[in-house]
Amino acid sequence: MEADRYSDMIRAQLRRLRIAAGLNQEEFGRRLNYSASLVSAVELGSRPLDLPLATRADEVLGTGGLLQGMLKMAEELGQVSWFLPWLDAERAATQLRCYQPTLVPGLLQTENYARAVIRCDDTLTEAEAETRLTERMDRQSVLIRENGPQFVAVIDEHVLRRTDQRFREVMKEEVEHLLAMAERPNMSVHVLPDEVSMHVGLTGPFILARGGDGNWVANLENQLGGVVVDREADVATLLTRWESVRSEALPRRQSAELMKEVVKSWT
């Protein structure tokens, strides 16, 4: 994707600017009020370069806002600036944990399901909708690559049963796809049954990524886009909520049986 190349370019530029300023990672981190290990992780792509860090780096390096501008220019490439750091974290992840109460997670969507979801936004042109679809499908390669991350998803049961006559085939195909993906050794899909009516996950969807350095970051989606979360206390809260949601969901085998029942009910 263009966003991948542009994100690599931003990180490379950060490293060149740091070296040109005569700063090693430890000294640069000290001036940023970040650790040297985080600076290293950002330059290697295992941690996101977000806007606050870019802003501080511009101040320390005296770039006149160059790095901030590069992140903002990502919007012109079809990726909003908040999403680029998450793409970095997602690609570098060794583990992914996802809870989605209203939709099938993007990484698990079939092309037909993704197209139906994207087309719900009637402000998009045909070309914009197809671009978003292509980007979403490209992201899914992270799950099936060699040495892909361990991916665990929890999906509410009503998400699998929400359909009408127009989308019965789309949903049948989608749930069959979930069953097939759940058979992969690095993947697990769990269903949160409708009988669990109240739980902490109802406040909204989130996805967590663990990088090669062992640290976690999270992505929270909302109506205007989303936000990448890497503050230690906030990530700890989300990890606790993940464990709570996961404990309410059905085990892997029971989840598969429920999904098979859903498919059979539409056949």
CSV table of N, CA and C in Angstrom, one decimal, residues 119-207:
chain,number,residue,atom,x,y,z
A,119,ARG,N,-20.1,0.9,2.0
A,119,ARG,CA,-21.1,1.6,1.2
A,119,ARG,C,-22.2,2.2,2.1
A,120,CYS,N,-22.2,1.9,3.4
A,120,CYS,CA,-23.2,2.5,4.3
A,120,CYS,C,-22.9,4.0,4.4
A,121,ASP,N,-21.6,4.4,4.1
A,121,ASP,CA,-21.3,5.8,4.2
A,121,ASP,C,-21.6,6.4,2.8
A,122,ASP,N,-22.7,7.1,2.7
A,122,ASP,CA,-23.2,7.6,1.4
A,122,ASP,C,-22.5,8.9,1.0
A,123,THR,N,-21.5,9.4,1.8
A,123,THR,CA,-20.7,10.6,1.4
A,123,THR,C,-19.5,10.2,0.6
A,124,LEU,N,-19.2,8.9,0.5
A,124,LEU,CA,-18.1,8.4,-0.3
A,124,LEU,C,-18.5,8.3,-1.8
A,125,THR,N,-17.6,8.7,-2.6
A,125,THR,CA,-17.8,8.4,-4.1
A,125,THR,C,-17.5,7.0,-4.3
A,126,GLU,N,-17.9,6.5,-5.5
A,126,GLU,CA,-17.6,5.1,-5.9
A,126,GLU,C,-16.1,4.8,-5.8
A,127,ALA,N,-15.3,5.8,-6.3
A,127,ALA,CA,-13.8,5.6,-6.3
A,127,ALA,C,-13.3,5.5,-4.9
A,128,GLU,N,-13.8,6.4,-4.0
A,128,GLU,CA,-13.3,6.4,-2.6
A,128,GLU,C,-13.7,5.1,-1.9
A,129,ALA,N,-14.9,4.6,-2.2
A,129,ALA,CA,-15.4,3.4,-1.5
A,129,ALA,C,-14.5,2.2,-2.0
A,130,GLU,N,-14.2,2.1,-3.3
A,130,GLU,CA,-13.3,1.1,-3.8
A,130,GLU,C,-11.9,1.1,-3.2
A,131,THR,N,-11.4,2.4,-3.1
A,131,THR,CA,-10.1,2.5,-2.5
A,131,THR,C,-10.0,2.0,-1.1
A,132,ARG,N,-11.1,2.4,-0.3
A,132,ARG,CA,-11.1,1.9,1.1
A,132,ARG,C,-11.2,0.4,1.1
A,133,LEU,N,-12.0,-0.2,0.2
A,133,LEU,CA,-12.1,-1.6,0.2
A,133,LEU,C,-10.8,-2.3,-0.1
A,134,THR,N,-10.1,-1.8,-1.1
A,134,THR,CA,-8.8,-2.3,-1.4
A,134,THR,C,-7.8,-2.3,-0.2
A,135,GLU,N,-7.8,-1.1,0.4
A,135,GLU,CA,-6.9,-1.0,1.6
A,135,GLU,C,-7.3,-2.0,2.7
A,136,ARG,N,-8.6,-2.2,2.9
A,136,ARG,CA,-9.0,-3.1,4.0
A,136,ARG,C,-8.6,-4.5,3.6
A,137,MET,N,-8.8,-4.9,2.4
A,137,MET,CA,-8.4,-6.3,2.0
A,137,MET,C,-6.8,-6.4,2.1
A,138,ASP,N,-6.1,-5.4,1.7
A,138,ASP,CA,-4.6,-5.5,1.8
A,138,ASP,C,-4.2,-5.7,3.2
A,139,ARG,N,-4.8,-5.0,4.2
A,139,ARG,CA,-4.5,-5.2,5.6
A,139,ARG,C,-4.5,-6.6,6.1
A,140,GLN,N,-5.4,-7.4,5.5
A,140,GLN,CA,-5.6,-8.7,6.0
A,140,GLN,C,-4.4,-9.7,5.7
A,141,SER,N,-3.5,-9.3,4.9
A,141,SER,CA,-2.4,-10.1,4.6
A,141,SER,C,-1.5,-10.3,5.9
A,142,VAL,N,-1.7,-9.5,6.9
A,142,VAL,CA,-0.9,-9.6,8.1
A,142,VAL,C,-1.2,-10.9,8.8
A,143,LEU,N,-2.4,-11.4,8.6
A,143,LEU,CA,-2.9,-12.6,9.3
A,143,LEU,C,-2.4,-13.9,8.7
A,144,ILE,N,-2.1,-13.9,7.4
A,144,ILE,CA,-1.8,-15.1,6.7
A,144,ILE,C,-0.4,-15.2,6.2
A,145,ARG,N,0.4,-14.2,6.6
A,145,ARG,CA,1.8,-14.2,6.2
A,145,ARG,C,2.5,-15.3,7.0
A,146,GLU,N,3.7,-15.6,6.6
A,146,GLU,CA,4.6,-16.5,7.3
A,146,GLU,C,4.9,-15.9,8.7
A,147,ASN,N,4.8,-16.7,9.7
A,147,ASN,CA,5.0,-16.1,11.1
A,147,ASN,C,4.1,-15.0,11.4
A,148,GLY,N,2.8,-15.1,11.0
A,148,GLY,CA,1.9,-14.1,11.3
A,148,GLY,C,1.6,-14.0,12.8
A,149,PRO,N,0.9,-13.0,13.2
A,149,PRO,CA,0.6,-12.8,14.7
A,149,PRO,C,-0.4,-13.8,15.2
A,150,GLN,N,-0.4,-14.1,16.5
A,150,GLN,CA,-1.4,-14.8,17.1
A,150,GLN,C,-2.6,-13.9,17.2
A,151,PHE,N,-3.7,-14.2,16.6
A,151,PHE,CA,-4.9,-13.3,16.5
A,151,PHE,C,-6.1,-13.9,17.2
A,152,VAL,N,-6.6,-13.2,18.2
A,152,VAL,CA,-7.8,-13.7,18.9
A,152,VAL,C,-8.9,-12.6,18.8
A,153,ALA,N,-10.1,-13.0,18.3
A,153,ALA,CA,-11.2,-12.1,18.2
A,153,ALA,C,-12.4,-12.5,19.0
A,154,VAL,N,-13.1,-11.6,19.5
A,154,VAL,CA,-14.4,-11.8,20.2
A,154,VAL,C,-15.4,-11.0,19.5
A,155,ILE,N,-16.5,-11.7,19.0
A,155,ILE,CA,-17.6,-11.1,18.3
A,155,ILE,C,-18.9,-11.4,19.0
A,156,ASP,N,-19.8,-10.4,19.1
A,156,ASP,CA,-21.1,-10.6,19.7
A,156,ASP,C,-21.9,-11.4,18.7
A,157,GLU,N,-22.7,-12.3,19.3
A,157,GLU,CA,-23.6,-13.2,18.5
A,157,GLU,C,-24.5,-12.5,17.6
A,158,HIS,N,-25.1,-11.4,18.1
A,158,HIS,CA,-26.1,-10.7,17.3
A,158,HIS,C,-25.4,-10.1,16.0
A,159,VAL,N,-24.1,-9.9,16.0
A,159,VAL,CA,-23.4,-9.5,14.8
A,159,VAL,C,-23.6,-10.5,13.7
A,160,LEU,N,-23.5,-11.8,14.1
A,160,LEU,CA,-23.5,-12.9,13.1
A,160,LEU,C,-24.9,-13.1,12.6
A,161,ARG,N,-25.9,-12.7,13.4
A,161,ARG,CA,-27.3,-13.0,13.1
A,161,ARG,C,-28.0,-11.8,12.5
A,162,ARG,N,-27.4,-10.6,12.4
A,162,ARG,CA,-28.0,-9.4,11.9
A,162,ARG,C,-28.0,-9.5,10.4
A,163,THR,N,-29.1,-9.6,9.8
A,163,THR,CA,-29.2,-9.7,8.4
A,163,THR,C,-30.7,-9.5,7.9
A,164,ASP,N,-30.9,-9.3,6.7
A,164,ASP,CA,-32.2,-9.3,6.1
A,164,ASP,C,-32.1,-10.0,4.7
A,165,GLN,N,-33.1,-10.1,4.0
A,165,GLN,CA,-33.1,-10.9,2.8
A,165,GLN,C,-32.0,-10.5,1.8
A,166,ARG,N,-31.7,-9.2,1.7
A,166,ARG,CA,-30.7,-8.7,0.8
A,166,ARG,C,-29.3,-9.2,1.1
A,167,PHE,N,-29.1,-9.4,2.4
A,167,PHE,CA,-27.7,-9.8,2.7
A,167,PHE,C,-27.5,-11.2,3.3
A,168,ARG,N,-28.5,-12.0,3.1
A,168,ARG,CA,-28.4,-13.4,3.6
A,168,ARG,C,-27.2,-14.1,3.1
A,169,GLU,N,-27.0,-14.0,1.8
A,169,GLU,CA,-25.8,-14.7,1.2
A,169,GLU,C,-24.5,-14.1,1.6
A,170,VAL,N,-24.5,-12.7,1.8
A,170,VAL,CA,-23.3,-12.1,2.2
A,170,VAL,C,-22.9,-12.6,3.6
A,171,MET,N,-23.9,-12.7,4.5
A,171,MET,CA,-23.7,-13.1,5.9
A,171,MET,C,-23.3,-14.6,6.0
A,172,LYS,N,-24.0,-15.4,5.1
A,172,LYS,CA,-23.6,-16.8,5.1
A,172,LYS,C,-22.2,-17.0,4.7
A,173,GLU,N,-21.7,-16.2,3.7
A,173,GLU,CA,-20.4,-16.3,3.2
A,173,GLU,C,-19.4,-15.8,4.3
A,174,GLU,N,-19.8,-14.7,5.0
A,174,GLU,CA,-19.0,-14.2,6.0
A,174,GLU,C,-18.7,-15.1,7.2
A,175,VAL,N,-19.8,-15.8,7.7
A,175,VAL,CA,-19.7,-16.7,8.8
A,175,VAL,C,-18.9,-17.9,8.4
A,176,GLU,N,-19.1,-18.4,7.2
A,176,GLU,CA,-18.3,-19.5,6.7
A,176,GLU,C,-16.8,-19.1,6.6
A,177,HIS,N,-16.5,-17.9,6.3
A,177,HIS,CA,-15.1,-17.4,6.3
A,177,HIS,C,-14.6,-17.3,7.7
A,178,LEU,N,-15.4,-16.9,8.6
A,178,LEU,CA,-14.9,-16.9,10.0
A,178,LEU,C,-14.5,-18.3,10.5
A,179,LEU,N,-15.4,-19.3,10.1
A,179,LEU,CA,-15.1,-20.7,10.5
A,179,LEU,C,-13.8,-21.1,9.9
A,180,ALA,N,-13.5,-20.8,8.6
A,180,ALA,CA,-12.3,-21.2,7.9
A,180,ALA,C,-11.1,-20.5,8.6
A,181,MET,N,-11.2,-19.2,8.9
A,181,MET,CA,-10.1,-18.5,9.5
A,181,MET,C,-9.8,-19.1,10.9
A,182,ALA,N,-10.8,-19.4,11.6
A,182,ALA,CA,-10.6,-19.9,13.0
A,182,ALA,C,-9.9,-21.3,13.0
A,183,GLU,N,-9.8,-22.0,11.9
A,183,GLU,CA,-9.1,-23.2,11.8
A,183,GLU,C,-7.6,-23.0,11.6
A,184,ARG,N,-7.2,-21.8,11.3
A,184,ARG,CA,-5.8,-21.6,11.2
A,184,ARG,C,-5.1,-21.6,12.5
A,185,PRO,N,-3.9,-22.1,12.6
A,185,PRO,CA,-3.2,-22.4,13.9
A,185,PRO,C,-2.9,-21.1,14.7
A,186,ASN,N,-2.8,-20.0,14.0
A,186,ASN,CA,-2.5,-18.7,14.7
A,186,ASN,C,-3.8,-17.9,15.0
A,187,MET,N,-4.9,-18.5,14.8
A,187,MET,CA,-6.2,-17.7,14.9
A,187,MET,C,-7.2,-18.3,15.8
A,188,SER,N,-8.0,-17.5,16.5
A,188,SER,CA,-9.1,-18.0,17.3
A,188,SER,C,-10.2,-17.0,17.3
A,189,VAL,N,-11.4,-17.5,17.0
A,189,VAL,CA,-12.6,-16.6,17.0
A,189,VAL,C,-13.6,-17.1,18.0
A,190,HIS,N,-14.0,-16.2,18.9
A,190,HIS,CA,-14.9,-16.6,20.0
A,190,HIS,C,-16.2,-15.7,19.9
A,191,VAL,N,-17.3,-16.3,20.2
A,191,VAL,CA,-18.6,-15.7,20.1
A,191,VAL,C,-19.0,-15.3,21.5
A,192,LEU,N,-19.5,-14.1,21.7
A,192,LEU,CA,-20.1,-13.7,23.0
A,192,LEU,C,-21.6,-13.9,22.8
A,193,PRO,N,-22.1,-14.9,23.5
A,193,PRO,CA,-23.6,-15.2,23.3
A,193,PRO,C,-24.5,-14.1,23.7
A,194,ASP,N,-25.7,-14.0,23.1
A,194,ASP,CA,-26.7,-13.0,23.4
A,194,ASP,C,-27.1,-13.1,24.8
A,195,GLU,N,-27.0,-14.2,25.5
A,195,GLU,CA,-27.5,-14.4,26.8
A,195,GLU,C,-26.7,-13.6,27.8
A,196,VAL,N,-25.4,-13.2,27.4
A,196,VAL,CA,-24.6,-12.3,28.2
A,196,VAL,C,-25.0,-10.9,27.9
A,197,SER,N,-26.0,-10.3,28.5
A,197,SER,CA,-26.6,-9.1,28.1
A,197,SER,C,-25.9,-7.8,28.5
A,198,MET,N,-25.1,-7.9,29.6
A,198,MET,CA,-24.4,-6.8,30.2
A,198,MET,C,-22.9,-7.2,30.4
A,199,HIS,N,-22.0,-6.4,29.9
A,199,HIS,CA,-20.6,-6.7,30.1
A,199,HIS,C,-19.8,-5.4,29.8
A,200,VAL,N,-18.5,-5.3,30.2
A,200,VAL,CA,-17.8,-4.1,30.1
A,200,VAL,C,-17.5,-3.7,28.7
A,201,GLY,N,-17.5,-4.7,27.8
A,201,GLY,CA,-17.2,-4.4,26.4
A,201,GLY,C,-18.2,-3.5,25.6
A,202,LEU,N,-19.4,-3.4,26.2
A,202,LEU,CA,-20.5,-2.7,25.6
A,202,LEU,C,-20.1,-1.2,25.4
A,203,THR,N,-19.1,-0.7,26.1
A,203,THR,CA,-18.7,0.7,25.9
A,203,THR,C,-18.0,1.0,24.5
A,204,GLY,N,-17.7,-0.1,23.8
A,204,GLY,CA,-17.1,0.2,22.5
A,204,GLY,C,-16.1,-0.8,22.1
A,205,PRO,N,-15.8,-0.9,20.7
A,205,PRO,CA,-14.8,-1.8,20.2
A,205,PRO,C,-13.4,-1.4,20.5
A,206,PHE,N,-12.4,-2.3,20.5
A,206,PHE,CA,-11.0,-2.0,20.6
A,206,PHE,C,-10.2,-3.2,20.1
A,207,ILE,N,-9.0,-2.8,19.7
A,207,ILE,CA,-8.0,-3.9,19.3
A,207,ILE,C,-6.7,-3.6,19.9
